[in-house]
Tab-separated table of C-alpha atoms in Angstrom:
chain	number	residue	atom	x	y	z
J	294	UNK	CA	2.596	-40.609	2.824
J	295	UNK	CA	-1.012	-41.450	2.671
J	296	UNK	CA	-1.828	-39.582	0.082
J	297	UNK	CA	1.617	-40.170	-1.530
J	298	UNK	CA	0.508	-43.395	-2.412
J	299	UNK	CA	-2.623	-42.353	-3.720
J	300	UNK	CA	-3.917	-43.602	-7.068
J	301	UNK	CA	-3.989	-40.221	-9.204
J	302	UNK	CA	-7.637	-39.651	-9.217
J	303	UNK	CA	-7.426	-38.825	-5.803
J	304	UNK	CA	-4.034	-37.375	-6.190
J	305	UNK	CA	-6.034	-34.717	-7.215
J	306	UNK	CA	-8.845	-34.239	-5.446
J	307	UNK	CA	-7.848	-31.205	-3.049
J	308	UNK	CA	-6.176	-28.873	-6.020
J	309	UNK	CA	-9.615	-27.141	-5.593
J	310	UNK	CA	-7.844	-26.352	-2.698
J	311	UNK	CA	-4.519	-25.085	-3.944
J	312	UNK	CA	-6.431	-23.265	-7.313
J	313	UNK	CA	-8.640	-21.593	-3.986
J	314	UNK	CA	-5.069	-21.059	-1.773
J	315	UNK	CA	-4.018	-19.193	-4.659
J	316	UNK	CA	-6.687	-16.428	-5.507
J	317	UNK	CA	-6.530	-15.818	-1.984
J	318	UNK	CA	-2.730	-15.581	-1.644
J	319	UNK	CA	-3.279	-12.286	-4.955
J	320	UNK	CA	-5.236	-10.686	-3.002
J	321	UNK	CA	-2.762	-11.069	-0.188
J	322	UNK	CA	-0.306	-10.022	-2.921
J	323	UNK	CA	-2.132	-6.762	-4.375
J	324	UNK	CA	-2.682	-6.132	-0.299
J	325	UNK	CA	1.054	-5.912	0.801
J	326	UNK	CA	2.266	-4.421	-2.839
J	327	UNK	CA	-0.181	-1.143	-2.314
J	328	UNK	CA	1.720	-1.190	1.349
J	329	UNK	CA	4.674	-1.694	-0.135
J	330	UNK	CA	4.596	1.702	-2.542
J	331	UNK	CA	2.176	3.573	0.159
J	332	UNK	CA	6.082	3.234	2.553
J	333	UNK	CA	8.785	3.123	-0.363
J	334	UNK	CA	6.995	6.847	-2.014
J	335	UNK	CA	7.548	8.088	2.308
J	336	UNK	CA	3.143	7.878	2.517
J	337	UNK	CA	3.157	5.460	4.859
J	338	UNK	CA	4.850	8.607	6.722
J	339	UNK	CA	2.591	10.527	7.099
J	340	UNK	CA	-1.196	10.537	9.258
J	341	UNK	CA	-4.123	10.529	6.918
J	342	UNK	CA	-7.784	9.954	6.760
J	343	UNK	CA	-7.377	6.353	7.215
J	344	UNK	CA	-7.680	5.877	11.174
J	345	UNK	CA	-4.772	4.271	12.345
J	346	UNK	CA	-2.554	2.435	9.653
J	347	UNK	CA	0.190	5.578	9.455
J	348	UNK	CA	0.781	4.856	13.337
J	349	UNK	CA	1.220	1.393	12.160
J	350	UNK	CA	2.611	1.953	9.384
J	351	UNK	CA	5.147	5.067	10.447
J	352	UNK	CA	6.134	3.024	13.148
J	353	UNK	CA	9.533	1.348	13.631
J	354	UNK	CA	8.083	-2.623	13.315
J	355	UNK	CA	6.998	-1.415	9.890
J	356	UNK	CA	10.088	-2.311	8.865
J	357	UNK	CA	13.282	-4.963	8.931
J	358	UNK	CA	15.783	-2.907	8.736
J	359	UNK	CA	15.523	-1.315	5.671
J	360	UNK	CA	13.284	-3.468	4.150
J	361	UNK	CA	9.869	-2.130	4.559
J	362	UNK	CA	7.561	-5.628	6.185
J	363	UNK	CA	4.947	-5.312	3.145
J	364	UNK	CA	7.637	-6.098	1.092
J	365	UNK	CA	8.656	-9.208	2.696
J	366	UNK	CA	5.079	-10.037	3.200
J	367	UNK	CA	4.466	-9.172	-0.513
J	368	UNK	CA	7.054	-11.803	-1.644
J	369	UNK	CA	5.642	-14.439	0.940
J	370	UNK	CA	1.942	-14.093	-1.013
J	371	UNK	CA	3.850	-15.342	-3.915
J	372	UNK	CA	6.195	-17.742	-2.847
J	373	UNK	CA	2.560	-18.291	-2.192
J	374	UNK	CA	0.889	-18.378	-4.545
J	375	UNK	CA	3.591	-19.662	-6.950
J	376	UNK	CA	3.445	-22.804	-4.828
J	377	UNK	CA	-0.308	-23.702	-4.402
J	378	UNK	CA	-0.470	-22.904	-8.301
J	379	UNK	CA	2.654	-26.057	-8.895
J	380	UNK	CA	0.923	-28.041	-6.177
J	381	UNK	CA	-3.012	-27.586	-7.923
J	382	UNK	CA	-1.077	-28.052	-11.401
J	383	UNK	CA	0.436	-32.059	-9.640
J	384	UNK	CA	3.711	-30.748	-8.611
J	385	UNK	CA	3.130	-32.737	-4.970
J	386	UNK	CA	6.638	-32.550	-3.792
J	387	UNK	CA	6.273	-28.872	-3.392
J	388	UNK	CA	2.341	-29.142	-0.475
J	389	UNK	CA	4.694	-29.348	2.514
J	390	UNK	CA	6.961	-26.645	1.838
J	391	UNK	CA	3.596	-24.747	1.282
J	392	UNK	CA	1.969	-25.505	4.746
J	393	UNK	CA	5.828	-25.049	5.941
J	394	UNK	CA	5.437	-21.363	4.504
J	395	UNK	CA	1.700	-20.884	5.173
J	396	UNK	CA	2.196	-22.023	8.721
J	397	UNK	CA	5.175	-19.453	9.376
J	398	UNK	CA	3.232	-16.302	7.564
J	399	UNK	CA	0.457	-17.449	10.075
J	400	UNK	CA	3.049	-17.377	12.934
J	401	UNK	CA	3.806	-13.916	11.620
J	402	UNK	CA	0.537	-12.586	11.889
J	403	UNK	CA	-0.138	-13.898	15.379
J	404	UNK	CA	2.934	-11.383	15.881
J	405	UNK	CA	2.193	-8.332	13.954
J	406	UNK	CA	-1.833	-8.637	15.572
J	407	UNK	CA	-0.182	-8.482	19.258
J	408	UNK	CA	1.816	-5.866	18.151
J	409	UNK	CA	-0.892	-3.513	16.493
J	410	UNK	CA	-3.293	-4.724	19.401
J	411	UNK	CA	-1.044	-4.245	22.170
J	412	UNK	CA	2.538	-2.071	21.221
J	413	UNK	CA	1.032	0.216	19.188
J	414	UNK	CA	-2.515	-0.055	19.894
J	415	UNK	CA	-3.704	1.443	16.605
J	416	UNK	CA	-5.216	-1.481	13.742
J	417	UNK	CA	-4.602	-0.578	9.860
J	418	UNK	CA	-6.612	-2.152	8.001
J	419	UNK	CA	-4.377	-3.286	4.926
J	420	UNK	CA	-2.941	-5.344	7.844
J	421	UNK	CA	-5.673	-6.804	8.511
J	422	UNK	CA	-7.052	-8.024	5.728
J	423	UNK	CA	-4.032	-9.845	5.146
J	424	UNK	CA	-3.812	-10.974	7.939
J	425	UNK	CA	-7.561	-12.347	7.209
J	426	UNK	CA	-6.595	-13.793	4.498
J	427	UNK	CA	-3.542	-15.658	6.153
J	428	UNK	CA	-5.572	-16.991	8.317
J	429	UNK	CA	-7.997	-18.648	5.618
J	430	UNK	CA	-4.771	-19.673	4.300
J	431	UNK	CA	-3.733	-21.625	7.025
J	432	UNK	CA	-7.550	-22.901	7.569
J	433	UNK	CA	-7.117	-24.410	3.026
J	434	UNK	CA	-2.942	-25.439	3.999
J	435	UNK	CA	-2.352	-26.753	6.502
J	436	UNK	CA	-5.550	-27.370	8.734
J	437	UNK	CA	-7.791	-28.881	6.054
J	438	UNK	CA	-4.947	-30.826	4.565
J	439	UNK	CA	-4.208	-32.189	7.602
J	440	UNK	CA	-8.085	-33.095	8.453
J	441	UNK	CA	-9.144	-34.745	5.531
J	442	UNK	CA	-5.796	-37.533	5.739
J	443	UNK	CA	-6.876	-38.218	9.815
J	444	UNK	CA	-10.320	-39.305	7.853
J	445	UNK	CA	-8.888	-40.978	4.727
J	446	UNK	CA	-6.809	-43.156	7.673
J	447	UNK	CA	-10.082	-44.207	9.435
J	448	UNK	CA	-11.967	-44.944	6.751
J	449	UNK	CA	-9.717	-47.922	4.894
Q	155	UNK	CA	1.110	-38.053	-50.929
Q	156	UNK	CA	0.529	-36.682	-47.765
Q	157	UNK	CA	-2.606	-36.347	-45.891
Q	158	UNK	CA	-4.152	-34.226	-42.834
Q	159	UNK	CA	-5.994	-36.349	-40.095
Q	160	UNK	CA	-7.336	-34.122	-38.838
Q	161	UNK	CA	-9.277	-32.829	-42.036
Q	162	UNK	CA	-8.680	-35.313	-44.683
Q	163	UNK	CA	-7.127	-32.582	-46.917
Q	164	UNK	CA	-4.688	-34.677	-48.884
Q	165	UNK	CA	-1.247	-32.635	-50.497
Q	166	UNK	CA	0.895	-33.614	-53.292
Q	167	UNK	CA	3.407	-31.664	-52.651
Q	168	UNK	CA	5.891	-33.484	-50.467
Q	169	UNK	CA	7.609	-30.639	-48.994
Q	170	UNK	CA	5.235	-29.599	-46.765
Q	171	UNK	CA	4.377	-31.731	-43.361
Q	172	UNK	CA	1.523	-28.778	-41.516
Q	173	UNK	CA	-1.931	-28.838	-42.961
Q	174	UNK	CA	-2.028	-25.456	-44.324
Q	175	UNK	CA	-5.885	-25.311	-42.874
Q	176	UNK	CA	-5.607	-26.895	-39.602
Q	177	UNK	CA	-1.677	-26.946	-38.727
Q	178	UNK	CA	-1.545	-30.684	-37.794
Q	179	UNK	CA	1.735	-32.627	-38.990
Q	180	UNK	CA	0.974	-34.344	-42.877
Q	181	UNK	CA	0.575	-38.182	-42.546
Q	182	UNK	CA	1.837	-40.220	-46.059
Q	183	UNK	CA	-1.677	-40.648	-47.380
Q	184	UNK	CA	-2.121	-44.384	-47.001
Q	185	UNK	CA	-5.128	-44.942	-49.778
Q	186	UNK	CA	-1.590	-44.455	-51.871
Q	187	UNK	CA	-0.432	-47.791	-52.959
Q	188	UNK	CA	-1.368	-49.488	-49.425
Q	189	UNK	CA	2.821	-48.175	-48.978
Q	190	UNK	CA	1.834	-46.065	-45.990
Q	191	UNK	CA	3.115	-47.078	-42.470
Q	192	UNK	CA	0.031	-47.857	-40.997
Q	193	UNK	CA	0.516	-47.486	-37.798
Q	194	UNK	CA	2.291	-43.649	-38.173
Q	195	UNK	CA	-1.756	-42.702	-37.152
Q	196	UNK	CA	-0.915	-44.299	-34.165
Q	197	UNK	CA	2.452	-42.936	-34.117
Q	198	UNK	CA	0.776	-38.893	-34.868
Q	199	UNK	CA	-1.415	-39.316	-31.725
Q	200	UNK	CA	1.022	-40.531	-29.150
Q	201	UNK	CA	3.178	-37.562	-30.411
Q	202	UNK	CA	0.446	-35.405	-29.811
Q	203	UNK	CA	-0.127	-37.056	-26.696
Q	204	UNK	CA	3.051	-36.632	-25.565
Q	205	UNK	CA	2.806	-33.188	-26.544
Q	206	UNK	CA	0.368	-32.130	-24.523
Q	207	UNK	CA	1.525	-32.989	-21.790
Q	208	UNK	CA	3.655	-31.199	-21.864
Q	209	UNK	CA	2.517	-28.281	-22.525
Q	210	UNK	CA	0.243	-28.974	-19.720
Q	211	UNK	CA	4.375	-29.601	-16.949
Q	212	UNK	CA	4.626	-25.391	-18.751
Q	213	UNK	CA	1.169	-24.235	-18.050
Q	214	UNK	CA	1.954	-23.622	-14.207
Q	215	UNK	CA	4.561	-22.194	-14.385
Q	216	UNK	CA	3.938	-19.603	-17.244
Q	217	UNK	CA	0.943	-19.014	-14.396
Q	218	UNK	CA	3.538	-17.883	-12.719
Q	219	UNK	CA	5.169	-16.198	-15.167
Q	220	UNK	CA	2.626	-13.705	-16.279
Q	221	UNK	CA	1.947	-13.513	-12.287
Q	222	UNK	CA	4.693	-11.974	-11.519
Q	223	UNK	CA	5.550	-9.253	-14.591
Q	224	UNK	CA	1.649	-8.378	-13.391
Q	225	UNK	CA	2.949	-7.740	-10.247
Q	226	UNK	CA	5.245	-5.771	-11.569
Q	227	UNK	CA	3.219	-3.403	-13.616
Q	228	UNK	CA	0.531	-3.024	-10.536
Q	229	UNK	CA	3.688	-1.131	-8.538
Q	230	UNK	CA	4.127	0.814	-11.794
Q	231	UNK	CA	0.976	1.681	-12.079
Q	232	UNK	CA	0.809	2.266	-8.288
Q	233	UNK	CA	4.319	4.148	-8.343
Q	234	UNK	CA	3.010	5.798	-10.765
Q	235	UNK	CA	-0.602	7.326	-10.022
Q	236	UNK	CA	1.243	8.582	-6.399
Q	237	UNK	CA	2.694	10.965	-8.225
Q	238	UNK	CA	0.263	11.698	-10.475
Q	239	UNK	CA	-2.313	11.734	-7.635
Q	240	UNK	CA	-2.512	15.229	-6.307
Q	241	UNK	CA	-1.639	18.246	-8.951
Q	242	UNK	CA	0.886	19.792	-7.011
Q	243	UNK	CA	3.210	19.636	-8.895
Q	244	UNK	CA	2.387	22.045	-11.736
Q	245	UNK	CA	4.174	25.525	-9.364
Q	246	UNK	CA	1.773	27.604	-11.557
Q	247	UNK	CA	-0.869	28.665	-8.903
Q	248	UNK	CA	-4.639	27.875	-10.421
Q	249	UNK	CA	-7.247	29.813	-10.354
Q	250	UNK	CA	-9.175	27.200	-9.434
Q	251	UNK	CA	-7.777	26.385	-6.248
Q	252	UNK	CA	-8.881	28.289	-3.466
Q	253	UNK	CA	-6.210	30.330	-1.954
Q	254	UNK	CA	-7.308	29.456	2.152
Q	255	UNK	CA	-8.009	31.136	5.253
Q	256	UNK	CA	-6.679	34.845	5.008
Q	257	UNK	CA	-4.608	35.872	6.025
Q	258	UNK	CA	-2.531	32.482	6.585
Q	259	UNK	CA	-1.374	32.833	9.642
Q	260	UNK	CA	2.419	33.297	8.396
Q	261	UNK	CA	6.059	32.520	10.406
Q	262	UNK	CA	8.798	34.350	9.327
Q	263	UNK	CA	10.007	37.158	6.190
Q	264	UNK	CA	6.478	38.258	5.207
Q	265	UNK	CA	8.293	39.072	1.708
Q	266	UNK	CA	10.735	36.194	1.761
Q	267	UNK	CA	11.565	34.375	-1.919
Q	268	UNK	CA	10.338	31.069	-0.559
Q	269	UNK	CA	7.424	30.664	0.645
Q	270	UNK	CA	7.339	26.763	2.888
Q	271	UNK	CA	3.175	25.705	3.553
Q	272	UNK	CA	2.838	23.301	5.177
Q	273	UNK	CA	-0.693	21.121	6.298
Q	274	UNK	CA	-0.921	20.107	9.162
Q	275	UNK	CA	-2.800	18.515	11.969
Q	276	UNK	CA	-1.680	18.857	15.519
Q	277	UNK	CA	-2.934	15.430	16.760
Q	278	UNK	CA	-1.080	13.543	13.898
Q	279	UNK	CA	2.115	11.655	15.361
Q	280	UNK	CA	4.171	12.396	12.286
Q	281	UNK	CA	3.165	16.572	12.247
Q	282	UNK	CA	4.299	16.433	15.838
Q	283	UNK	CA	7.430	14.669	15.029
Q	284	UNK	CA	8.576	16.925	12.469
Q	285	UNK	CA	7.705	19.934	14.191
Q	286	UNK	CA	11.559	19.938	16.251
Q	287	UNK	CA	12.652	19.602	12.627
Q	288	UNK	CA	10.483	22.507	10.732
Q	289	UNK	CA	11.860	24.221	13.623
Q	290	UNK	CA	15.411	23.558	12.397
Q	291	UNK	CA	14.794	24.700	8.840
Q	292	UNK	CA	13.496	28.156	10.126
Q	293	UNK	CA	16.112	28.563	11.494
Q	294	UNK	CA	18.351	27.934	9.116
Q	295	UNK	CA	16.785	30.246	6.108
Q	296	UNK	CA	16.299	32.339	8.656
Q	297	UNK	CA	14.804	35.675	6.460
Q	298	UNK	CA	14.299	33.825	3.520
Q	299	UNK	CA	12.155	31.841	3.805
Q	300	UNK	CA	8.404	32.147	5.072
Q	301	UNK	CA	6.234	29.745	6.425
Q	302	UNK	CA	2.653	29.276	6.305
Q	303	UNK	CA	0.066	26.495	8.375
Q	304	UNK	CA	-2.798	25.338	7.247
Q	305	UNK	CA	-5.678	23.546	9.540
Q	306	UNK	CA	-5.751	20.109	8.461
Q	307	UNK	CA	-7.157	18.040	10.706
Q	308	UNK	CA	-7.836	14.326	10.041
Q	309	UNK	CA	-11.332	13.663	11.410
Q	310	UNK	CA	-12.563	10.985	12.513
Q	311	UNK	CA	-8.832	9.565	12.369
Q	312	UNK	CA	-7.920	11.892	15.520
Q	313	UNK	CA	-10.335	12.800	18.036
Q	314	UNK	CA	-8.798	15.883	19.130
Q	315	UNK	CA	-7.648	17.122	15.728
Q	316	UNK	CA	-10.467	19.802	15.058
Q	317	UNK	CA	-10.166	21.179	19.042
Q	318	UNK	CA	-6.635	21.307	18.407
Q	319	UNK	CA	-7.335	23.627	15.692
Q	320	UNK	CA	-10.183	25.503	17.127
Q	321	UNK	CA	-7.605	25.834	20.197
Q	322	UNK	CA	-4.778	27.110	17.553
Q	323	UNK	CA	-7.325	29.445	15.197
Q	324	UNK	CA	-8.530	30.516	19.086
Q	325	UNK	CA	-5.682	31.734	19.747
Q	326	UNK	CA	-4.316	33.271	16.770
Q	327	UNK	CA	-8.006	35.143	16.790
Q	328	UNK	CA	-5.861	37.743	19.903
Q	329	UNK	CA	-2.409	36.734	17.995
Q	330	UNK	CA	-1.274	34.141	19.164
Q	331	UNK	CA	-1.457	31.703	17.026
Q	332	UNK	CA	2.327	30.060	16.663
Q	333	UNK	CA	2.339	30.368	20.411
Q	334	UNK	CA	-0.791	28.336	21.068
Q	335	UNK	CA	1.113	26.054	17.299
Q	336	UNK	CA	3.819	25.904	19.239
Q	337	UNK	CA	2.277	24.418	22.933
Q	338	UNK	CA	-0.109	22.370	21.556
Q	339	UNK	CA	3.348	20.496	19.325
Q	340	UNK	CA	5.273	20.833	22.306
Q	341	UNK	CA	2.786	18.749	24.146
Q	342	UNK	CA	0.434	16.715	21.912
Q	343	UNK	CA	1.648	13.015	24.153
Q	344	UNK	CA	-0.368	15.213	27.267
Q	345	UNK	CA	-3.488	16.348	25.386
Q	346	UNK	CA	-3.965	13.865	22.730
Q	347	UNK	CA	-4.485	11.452	25.290
Q	348	UNK	CA	-6.252	13.280	27.510
Q	349	UNK	CA	-9.712	11.904	27.464
Q	350	UNK	CA	-11.388	16.378	29.111
Q	351	UNK	CA	-9.091	18.345	26.416
Q	352	UNK	CA	-11.067	21.032	26.830
Q	353	UNK	CA	-9.306	22.276	30.143
Q	354	UNK	CA	-6.050	21.388	28.962
Q	355	UNK	CA	-6.319	24.139	26.216
Q	356	UNK	CA	-7.743	26.743	28.686
Q	357	UNK	CA	-4.631	25.758	30.242
Q	358	UNK	CA	-2.465	26.148	27.459
Q	359	UNK	CA	-4.363	29.615	26.366
Q	360	UNK	CA	-3.371	31.459	29.905
Q	361	UNK	CA	0.047	30.053	29.277
Q	362	UNK	CA	0.580	31.998	25.892
Q	363	UNK	CA	-1.164	35.214	28.139
Q	364	UNK	CA	-3.978	34.701	25.773
Q	365	UNK	CA	-7.794	35.465	27.661
Q	366	UNK	CA	-9.172	32.532	28.539
Q	367	UNK	CA	-12.881	34.262	28.739
Q	368	UNK	CA	-12.623	34.995	24.918
Q	369	UNK	CA	-10.682	31.904	24.147
Q	370	UNK	CA	-13.766	29.925	24.973
Q	371	UNK	CA	-15.607	31.990	22.589
Q	372	UNK	CA	-14.251	31.986	19.570
Q	373	UNK	CA	-13.345	28.232	20.235
Q	374	UNK	CA	-16.932	27.422	18.608
Q	375	UNK	CA	-17.164	30.610	16.701
Q	376	UNK	CA	-17.833	30.903	13.420
Q	377	UNK	CA	-14.222	33.016	12.303
Q	378	UNK	CA	-12.868	29.947	13.678
Q	379	UNK	CA	-14.886	27.298	11.954
Q	380	UNK	CA	-14.469	29.196	8.927
Q	381	UNK	CA	-11.172	29.142	8.788
Q	382	UNK	CA	-10.169	25.627	9.853
Q	383	UNK	CA	-13.174	25.417	6.601
Q	384	UNK	CA	-11.786	27.172	4.094
Q	385	UNK	CA	-8.003	25.761	4.875
Q	386	UNK	CA	-10.184	22.436	4.540
Q	387	UNK	CA	-11.302	23.758	1.346
Q	388	UNK	CA	-8.028	24.221	-0.007
Q	389	UNK	CA	-5.977	20.567	1.346
Q	390	UNK	CA	-9.434	19.301	-0.402
Q	391	UNK	CA	-9.037	20.181	-4.090
Q	392	UNK	CA	-4.842	19.869	-3.920
Q	393	UNK	CA	-5.527	16.696	-3.131
Q	394	UNK	CA	-4.247	16.568	0.636
Q	395	UNK	CA	-5.435	13.335	2.418
Q	396	UNK	CA	-2.164	12.636	4.313
Q	397	UNK	CA	0.402	15.113	7.556
Q	398	UNK	CA	2.163	16.565	7.004
Q	399	UNK	CA	2.112	18.083	3.342
Q	400	UNK	CA	4.476	20.593	1.688
Q	401	UNK	CA	4.539	22.957	-0.113
Q	402	UNK	CA	7.576	24.714	-1.867
Q	403	UNK	CA	6.824	27.426	-3.775
Q	404	UNK	CA	4.049	25.603	-4.425
Q	405	UNK	CA	5.526	22.219	-5.416
Q	406	UNK	CA	4.335	19.221	-3.280
Q	407	UNK	CA	8.045	18.462	-1.766
Q	408	UNK	CA	6.990	13.726	-2.324
Q	409	UNK	CA	9.247	10.935	-1.770
Q	410	UNK	CA	13.029	12.030	-0.465
Q	411	UNK	CA	12.473	15.790	-0.537
Q	412	UNK	CA	8.946	15.310	1.862
Q	413	UNK	CA	12.730	14.608	4.415
Q	414	UNK	CA	14.465	17.481	6.489
Q	415	UNK	CA	17.378	17.135	4.639
Q	416	UNK	CA	14.757	16.471	0.822
Q	417	UNK	CA	12.704	19.954	2.163
Q	418	UNK	CA	16.326	21.734	2.790
Q	419	UNK	CA	17.434	20.511	-0.797
Q	420	UNK	CA	13.832	21.221	-2.564
Q	421	UNK	CA	14.150	25.179	-0.340
Q	422	UNK	CA	17.299	25.773	-1.645
Q	423	UNK	CA	16.884	24.601	-5.358
Q	424	UNK	CA	13.896	27.537	-5.382
Q	425	UNK	CA	16.127	29.744	-3.395
Q	426	UNK	CA	18.498	29.385	-6.292
Q	427	UNK	CA	15.568	29.843	-8.506
Q	428	UNK	CA	14.611	33.335	-6.668
Q	429	UNK	CA	18.106	35.081	-7.494
């Protein structure tokens, strides 16, 4: 609320955060697209020389119904990218949407990390890259604005 | 008379609306008898500012659209490269590709019109899951199909894959390769999770009628190592990094063809071509 009332100069002071978020989401998008293609071409069903990935990607958790989980991830990352770009260009109404989306992705990431560690007992490096991207995005888009907002209020 | 507000070039042609040098909109020349509107320049710069603001509004959408197009291109390139990634689709034997261990382990009719060559890892979960399906396929096609097994232990992904391959080859030295092959897949879960796998392998060897002393000697012997190495050289030359990989008469079963029904269809196609 306080940010809505702030002057134009300060309105865009988080633009760089959104630009970094957009760049990070591109890494996540590339990662998810690679995994989607692997899944679609049937490669992920096999064992490969990359340790752990085959076990994770051929597990029942790698798809929701008939949709590869990686495709869902790619859609989520593209949405994050689009919203972050809009937010960086002062489309301020998208910021809460972006924070909510990243928060959901963060919860999903925690669930997937739990599955890899305790259920499948193998880690896939591509999944870990995606997890790292989501965790950084959460730090940037959910935690940082909250902390900045508190500081802004306390400095008044 | 009209004038470009940027480069100041004057145009006598009243029908022109844009400067031919820089594309700026022309304004009436104020020097021409003072008849030009003095607010024209202000209105013009306001227009420019408004159009710039409008353009700025569309920049994020343009970036998003370009990224979407880029992502689709990346997907297409990845799909294409996965199709081209191996040289296997060429059914004609390439003399530059090593033949693998000789003689190969063959199951079925050695003179069958169709050859199914499998590259597999005994510890690979996908190979273990495919094993019963492959047995069904072998039974269905009978004498019309010969199956060749090639060692492709995925080291270091599967810690016991190499010793399992050695065990199969050591049993093979006593003519019991396929018996050990079946034993390893049927008990994959047990020995895969064992810390000390060798006693279990010796036990399997005894169960299939292999002399355990010779088995132990062969397990780390040069012949066994050479066979695994030869198969590995063939797999490497063919670009096989995943297991199980199947070749039907030298052509790789990919995507849908890799699945059991697709493999059946591919074998049938090869059979109809062989007639």
